[in-house]
Amino acid sequence: MEQLTDGHGRAIQDLRVSVTDRCNFRCQYCMPAEGIPWLEREQILTYEEIARVVGVLAAMGVHDVRLTGGEPLIRRDLPRLVAMLTSLGDVREVSITTNGFLLERDATALVEAGIARFNVSVDSLQRDRFYRLTRRDALAQVLRGLEELARHPDAHPIKINAVALRGFTEDEVPAFVELARETAYEVRFIEFMPLDGSHEWSQEQVLTGAELHALVHAVHPLDPEPREPSATARVYRFADGRGRIGFINPVSEPFCSDCNRIRLTADGHLRTCLFSLRETDLRTPLRERASDAELDEIIRRAVWRKELKHRIGEPGFVQPDRTMSAIGG
Ligand code: SF4
């Protein structure tokens, strides 16, 4: 089967699947305190429908799947979906991005179902600041979940993603650096992107990867590691050999040129870029019993028009209507 490729010659190998738009946190940079109107149950793809789309895409060479949300662990019986996906011949790897609140409960089942890599979103290591940012007093629960996960050798490397916010994250750097140096967790700082529910994002709020790198390097010198193709993070090793730390800089150092990612929303729409202003409905043809060949054609046509890059900071940039919580990381 011909490798799925976009109109810029990029091979698409990575699918992010949002299994729900719902979340048990209310992060300030993502959604308002009252949440957002959730999708109706019947709009959400069933596990069988997700597995069907993943199967069609995997046959086209899209063999890495990352499960996201909202918060994926709040969707019931998620390990069943994981087992369905890992049993698909062309799927090479299934990973997950979670806020960690339900990890203590689900870690073992997810590892046993075949999750290969875990990204856990933790933006503060201080209880009161964590609460202020997520509107949940949940740091202790998340750290217990991480400990439970870390007991599984198959779950490593475990990556901890911290959204970098100017005027907030600077004070968190020492604790995250210590975490990266003292544990097996790989810490990455992610620049704040214009995907917030209240559309209040501004360039001034972005604490750049370069600024964070300078803060860390000033105390613990860093050596760059070679960047893997299509990787989002720029990873550094501490010069004294004690761990690694990474910076994901979509705003200040975009990595679109070798982007190999597409996304499937919880309600069955294909997004060819995180910042797409258009989507392709796959749920309707799925429910109208389209054949694999028909789905293949719809997908190839949509991906051929994949955006070359995002246009953050350019005149005319338009923030997508769909928020990060409804797209998934
Ligand atoms: S912004 Fe779009 S094109 Fe750029 S890396 Fe992200 S998904 Fe790919």
Coordinates of C-alpha atoms and ligand atoms in Angstrom, one line a residue:
M1 CA 0.0 0.0 0.0
E2 CA 1.3 3.5 -0.9
Q3 CA 2.7 5.5 2.0
L4 CA 0.4 8.3 3.0
T5 CA 2.1 11.6 2.0
D6 CA 1.1 15.2 2.0
G7 CA 1.4 17.7 -0.9
H8 CA 4.8 18.8 0.5
G9 CA 6.3 15.4 0.2
R10 CA 6.1 14.6 4.0
A11 CA 5.3 11.0 4.9
I12 CA 2.6 10.8 7.5
Q13 CA 3.5 8.2 10.2
D14 CA 2.0 9.5 13.4
L15 CA -1.7 9.8 14.4
R16 CA -3.0 11.5 17.5
V17 CA -6.4 10.2 18.5
S18 CA -8.5 12.2 20.9
V19 CA -10.7 9.7 22.6
T20 CA -12.8 12.3 24.5
D21 CA -13.2 16.0 24.7
R22 CA -13.9 15.8 28.4
C23 CA -11.4 16.5 31.1
N24 CA -11.3 16.4 34.9
F25 CA -9.0 19.4 35.2
R26 CA -9.7 23.1 34.3
C27 CA -6.2 24.4 33.4
Q28 CA -6.2 28.1 33.1
Y29 CA -4.4 28.1 29.8
C30 CA -6.8 25.6 28.3
M31 CA -10.4 26.1 29.4
P32 CA -12.6 28.3 31.5
A33 CA -13.5 27.3 35.1
E34 CA -17.0 26.2 34.1
G35 CA -15.6 24.0 31.3
I36 CA -16.8 24.0 27.7
P37 CA -19.9 22.4 26.2
W38 CA -19.1 18.7 25.8
L39 CA -19.8 16.6 22.8
E40 CA -22.9 14.5 23.0
R41 CA -22.3 10.7 23.5
E42 CA -23.6 9.7 20.1
Q43 CA -21.2 12.2 18.4
I44 CA -18.2 10.4 19.9
L45 CA -16.5 7.6 18.0
T46 CA -16.9 4.1 19.4
Y47 CA -13.8 2.1 20.1
E48 CA -14.6 -0.1 17.1
E49 CA -14.8 3.0 14.9
I50 CA -11.5 4.4 16.2
A51 CA -9.9 1.0 15.6
R52 CA -11.3 1.0 12.0
V53 CA -9.8 4.3 11.2
V54 CA -6.5 3.4 12.8
G55 CA -6.4 0.2 10.8
V56 CA -7.0 2.0 7.5
L57 CA -4.3 4.6 8.4
A58 CA -1.8 2.0 9.6
A59 CA -2.1 0.2 6.3
M60 CA -1.0 3.5 4.7
G61 CA 2.1 3.7 6.9
V62 CA 0.7 5.7 9.8
H63 CA 2.0 3.2 12.3
D64 CA 2.4 5.3 15.5
V65 CA -0.7 6.2 17.5
R66 CA -0.9 8.5 20.5
L67 CA -4.0 8.6 22.6
T68 CA -5.0 12.0 23.9
G69 CA -8.2 13.8 25.1
G70 CA -9.4 16.0 26.9
E71 CA -8.2 13.6 29.4
P72 CA -8.1 10.1 27.9
L73 CA -8.2 8.1 31.2
I74 CA -11.7 9.4 32.0
R75 CA -13.1 7.4 29.0
R76 CA -14.3 4.1 30.4
D77 CA -12.4 0.9 29.8
L78 CA -9.6 2.6 27.8
P79 CA -7.3 -0.5 28.1
R80 CA -9.8 -2.3 25.9
L81 CA -9.1 0.2 23.1
V82 CA -5.4 -0.1 23.6
A83 CA -5.6 -3.8 23.2
M84 CA -7.6 -3.4 20.0
L85 CA -5.0 -1.1 18.6
T86 CA -1.9 -3.0 19.6
S87 CA -3.4 -6.1 18.0
L88 CA -3.6 -4.3 14.6
G89 CA -0.7 -5.7 12.4
D90 CA 0.5 -2.4 11.0
V91 CA 0.4 -0.5 14.2
R92 CA 4.0 -0.2 15.5
E93 CA 3.4 1.7 18.8
V94 CA 0.6 3.0 20.9
S95 CA 1.4 5.8 23.4
I96 CA -0.6 8.2 25.6
T97 CA -0.7 11.7 26.9
T98 CA -2.5 12.1 30.3
N99 CA -2.7 14.5 33.2
G100 CA -1.9 11.6 35.4
F101 CA -4.8 12.0 37.9
L102 CA -6.1 8.5 37.2
L103 CA -2.7 6.8 36.6
E104 CA -2.5 5.2 40.1
R105 CA -5.7 3.3 39.1
D106 CA -4.9 2.6 35.5
A107 CA -1.1 2.3 35.1
T108 CA -0.9 -1.5 35.3
A109 CA -3.8 -2.1 33.0
L110 CA -2.4 0.3 30.4
V111 CA 1.1 -1.2 30.5
E112 CA -0.3 -4.7 30.2
A113 CA -2.6 -3.6 27.3
G114 CA 0.5 -2.5 25.5
I115 CA 1.1 1.3 26.0
A116 CA 4.7 1.8 25.0
R117 CA 5.2 5.4 26.1
F118 CA 3.7 7.8 28.6
N119 CA 3.6 11.6 28.5
V120 CA 2.3 13.1 31.7
S121 CA 1.3 16.7 31.9
V122 CA 2.5 18.4 35.1
D123 CA 2.9 22.2 35.1
S124 CA 3.9 22.8 38.7
L125 CA 5.5 20.8 41.5
Q126 CA 4.1 23.0 44.2
R127 CA 0.7 22.1 45.6
D128 CA -0.8 25.6 45.8
R129 CA 0.5 26.7 42.4
F130 CA -0.7 23.4 40.8
Y131 CA -4.1 24.1 42.3
R132 CA -4.1 27.7 41.1
L133 CA -3.2 26.6 37.5
T134 CA -5.4 23.5 37.1
R135 CA -8.2 24.5 39.5
R136 CA -7.7 21.0 41.1
D137 CA -6.0 20.2 44.4
A138 CA -4.5 17.1 42.7
L139 CA -0.7 17.3 42.7
A140 CA -0.3 14.5 45.3
Q141 CA -2.6 12.2 43.4
V142 CA -0.7 12.8 40.1
L143 CA 2.7 12.2 41.8
R144 CA 1.3 8.9 43.3
G145 CA 0.2 7.9 39.8
L146 CA 3.7 8.6 38.4
E147 CA 5.2 6.5 41.2
E148 CA 2.8 3.7 40.3
L149 CA 3.7 3.9 36.6
A150 CA 7.5 4.1 37.4
R151 CA 7.2 0.7 39.0
H152 CA 6.7 -0.8 35.5
P153 CA 10.0 -1.2 33.6
D154 CA 8.1 -1.4 30.3
A155 CA 6.7 2.1 30.9
H156 CA 10.0 3.9 30.6
P157 CA 11.0 6.5 29.4
I158 CA 8.3 8.4 31.2
K159 CA 8.1 12.0 29.9
I160 CA 6.8 14.9 32.0
N161 CA 5.5 17.8 30.0
A162 CA 5.2 21.2 31.6
V163 CA 3.5 24.1 29.7
A164 CA 5.8 27.2 30.0
L165 CA 4.0 30.4 31.1
R166 CA 5.8 33.7 31.5
G167 CA 5.6 34.9 35.1
F168 CA 4.7 31.4 36.4
T169 CA 7.1 28.7 35.1
E170 CA 10.4 30.6 35.9
D171 CA 9.9 29.8 39.6
E172 CA 9.2 26.1 38.8
V173 CA 12.4 25.5 36.9
P174 CA 14.7 24.5 39.8
A175 CA 12.2 21.8 41.0
F176 CA 11.7 20.4 37.5
V177 CA 15.5 20.4 36.9
E178 CA 16.0 18.5 40.2
L179 CA 13.3 16.0 39.1
A180 CA 15.0 15.5 35.8
R181 CA 18.4 15.0 37.5
E182 CA 17.2 12.9 40.4
T183 CA 14.7 10.5 38.7
A184 CA 14.3 8.6 35.5
Y185 CA 11.6 11.0 34.3
E186 CA 12.4 13.1 31.2
V187 CA 11.2 16.6 31.8
R188 CA 10.2 18.8 28.8
F189 CA 8.9 22.4 28.8
I190 CA 6.3 23.2 26.1
E191 CA 5.7 26.7 24.8
F192 CA 2.2 28.0 25.4
M193 CA 0.3 27.8 22.1
P194 CA -2.8 29.8 20.9
L195 CA -5.3 27.0 21.5
D196 CA -6.9 28.3 24.7
G197 CA -10.6 28.1 25.3
S198 CA -10.9 31.8 26.1
H199 CA -8.8 33.0 23.1
E200 CA -6.7 35.2 25.3
W201 CA -3.3 33.9 24.2
S202 CA -0.7 36.5 23.4
Q203 CA 2.9 36.3 22.3
E204 CA 3.9 38.1 25.5
Q205 CA 2.7 35.2 27.6
V206 CA 5.1 32.8 25.8
L207 CA 8.2 31.9 27.8
T208 CA 10.4 30.6 25.1
G209 CA 12.5 27.5 25.0
A210 CA 15.6 29.6 24.6
E211 CA 14.8 31.5 27.8
L212 CA 14.2 28.3 29.7
H213 CA 17.3 26.7 28.3
A214 CA 19.4 29.7 29.5
L215 CA 17.9 29.5 33.0
V216 CA 18.8 25.8 33.2
H217 CA 22.2 26.0 31.5
A218 CA 23.3 28.8 33.8
V219 CA 23.1 26.4 36.8
H220 CA 23.6 23.0 35.1
P221 CA 25.4 23.1 31.7
L222 CA 23.5 21.3 29.0
D223 CA 24.8 19.4 25.9
P224 CA 22.5 19.1 22.9
E225 CA 21.5 15.7 21.7
P226 CA 20.9 15.1 17.9
R227 CA 17.3 15.8 16.9
E228 CA 15.4 12.8 15.7
P229 CA 13.5 13.2 12.4
S230 CA 10.0 14.7 13.0
A231 CA 10.7 15.1 16.7
T232 CA 8.9 17.9 18.5
A233 CA 11.4 18.2 21.4
R234 CA 15.0 19.5 21.4
V235 CA 16.6 17.3 24.0
Y236 CA 19.7 18.1 26.0
R237 CA 21.8 15.9 28.4
F238 CA 23.1 17.5 31.6
A239 CA 26.9 17.9 31.0
D240 CA 27.6 16.0 34.2
G241 CA 25.6 13.0 32.9
R242 CA 22.7 13.3 35.4
G243 CA 19.6 13.0 33.2
R244 CA 18.0 14.8 30.2
I245 CA 15.7 17.7 29.7
G246 CA 13.8 18.9 26.6
F247 CA 12.2 22.0 25.1
I248 CA 9.2 21.9 22.7
N249 CA 9.2 25.3 21.0
P250 CA 6.3 25.3 18.4
V251 CA 6.0 29.1 18.7
S252 CA 9.7 30.3 18.7
E253 CA 11.3 27.4 16.8
P254 CA 8.5 25.7 14.7
F255 CA 9.2 22.1 13.7
C256 CA 6.7 22.0 10.8
S257 CA 9.2 21.3 8.0
D258 CA 9.3 17.6 8.8
C259 CA 5.9 17.2 10.5
N260 CA 4.6 13.7 10.1
R261 CA 1.5 14.1 12.3
I262 CA -2.3 14.2 11.7
R263 CA -5.1 14.1 14.3
L264 CA -8.5 12.4 14.7
T265 CA -10.9 14.3 17.0
A266 CA -13.2 12.5 19.4
D267 CA -16.1 13.2 17.1
G268 CA -14.4 11.6 14.1
H269 CA -12.9 14.6 12.2
L270 CA -9.5 14.4 10.6
R271 CA -7.2 17.4 11.3
T272 CA -4.1 17.7 9.2
C273 CA -2.5 20.2 11.5
L274 CA -2.9 21.3 15.1
F275 CA -3.9 24.7 13.8
S276 CA -6.1 23.6 10.9
L277 CA -9.0 25.8 10.1
R278 CA -10.7 23.0 8.2
E279 CA -11.5 19.4 9.1
T280 CA -12.6 16.3 7.2
D281 CA -15.6 14.4 8.6
L282 CA -14.8 10.6 8.8
R283 CA -17.6 9.8 11.2
T284 CA -20.4 10.2 8.5
P285 CA -18.8 7.9 5.9
L286 CA -17.9 5.4 8.7
R287 CA -21.5 5.2 9.8
E288 CA -22.7 5.1 6.2
R289 CA -20.6 1.9 5.9
A290 CA -17.9 3.3 3.6
S291 CA -15.4 0.6 2.5
D292 CA -11.7 0.8 3.5
A293 CA -10.9 1.9 -0.1
E294 CA -13.4 4.8 0.2
L295 CA -12.0 5.9 3.6
D296 CA -8.5 5.6 2.1
E297 CA -9.5 8.0 -0.7
I298 CA -11.1 10.5 1.6
I299 CA -8.1 10.5 3.9
R300 CA -5.5 10.8 1.0
R301 CA -7.4 13.7 -0.5
A302 CA -7.5 15.5 2.9
V303 CA -3.9 14.9 3.7
W304 CA -2.7 16.0 0.3
R305 CA -3.9 19.5 1.4
K306 CA -2.1 19.3 4.8
E307 CA -0.8 22.8 5.8
L308 CA 2.9 23.4 5.2
K309 CA 3.2 25.0 8.7
H310 CA 1.4 27.0 11.4
R311 CA 1.2 30.7 11.0
I312 CA 1.4 31.8 14.6
G313 CA 2.8 35.4 14.8
E314 CA 2.1 36.0 11.1
P315 CA -0.3 38.7 10.0
G316 CA -3.7 37.1 9.5
F317 CA -3.1 34.2 11.9
V318 CA -6.5 32.8 12.9
Q319 CA -6.8 30.7 16.1
P320 CA -8.8 27.6 15.4
D321 CA -12.3 27.4 17.0
R322 CA -11.6 24.0 18.4
T323 CA -9.6 24.3 21.7
M324 CA -6.7 22.2 22.7
S325 CA -8.9 20.1 25.0
A326 CA -11.1 19.2 22.0
I327 CA -8.1 18.5 19.7
G328 CA -5.7 16.7 22.0
G329 CA -1.9 17.3 22.3
Ligands
SF4_1 S1 1.8 23.2 13.7 FE1 0.9 21.8 12.3 S2 2.4 21.5 10.7 FE2 3.4 22.4 12.4 S3 4.3 20.7 13.6 FE3 2.3 21.1 14.5 S4 0.8 19.8 13.3 FE4 2.7 19.9 12.2

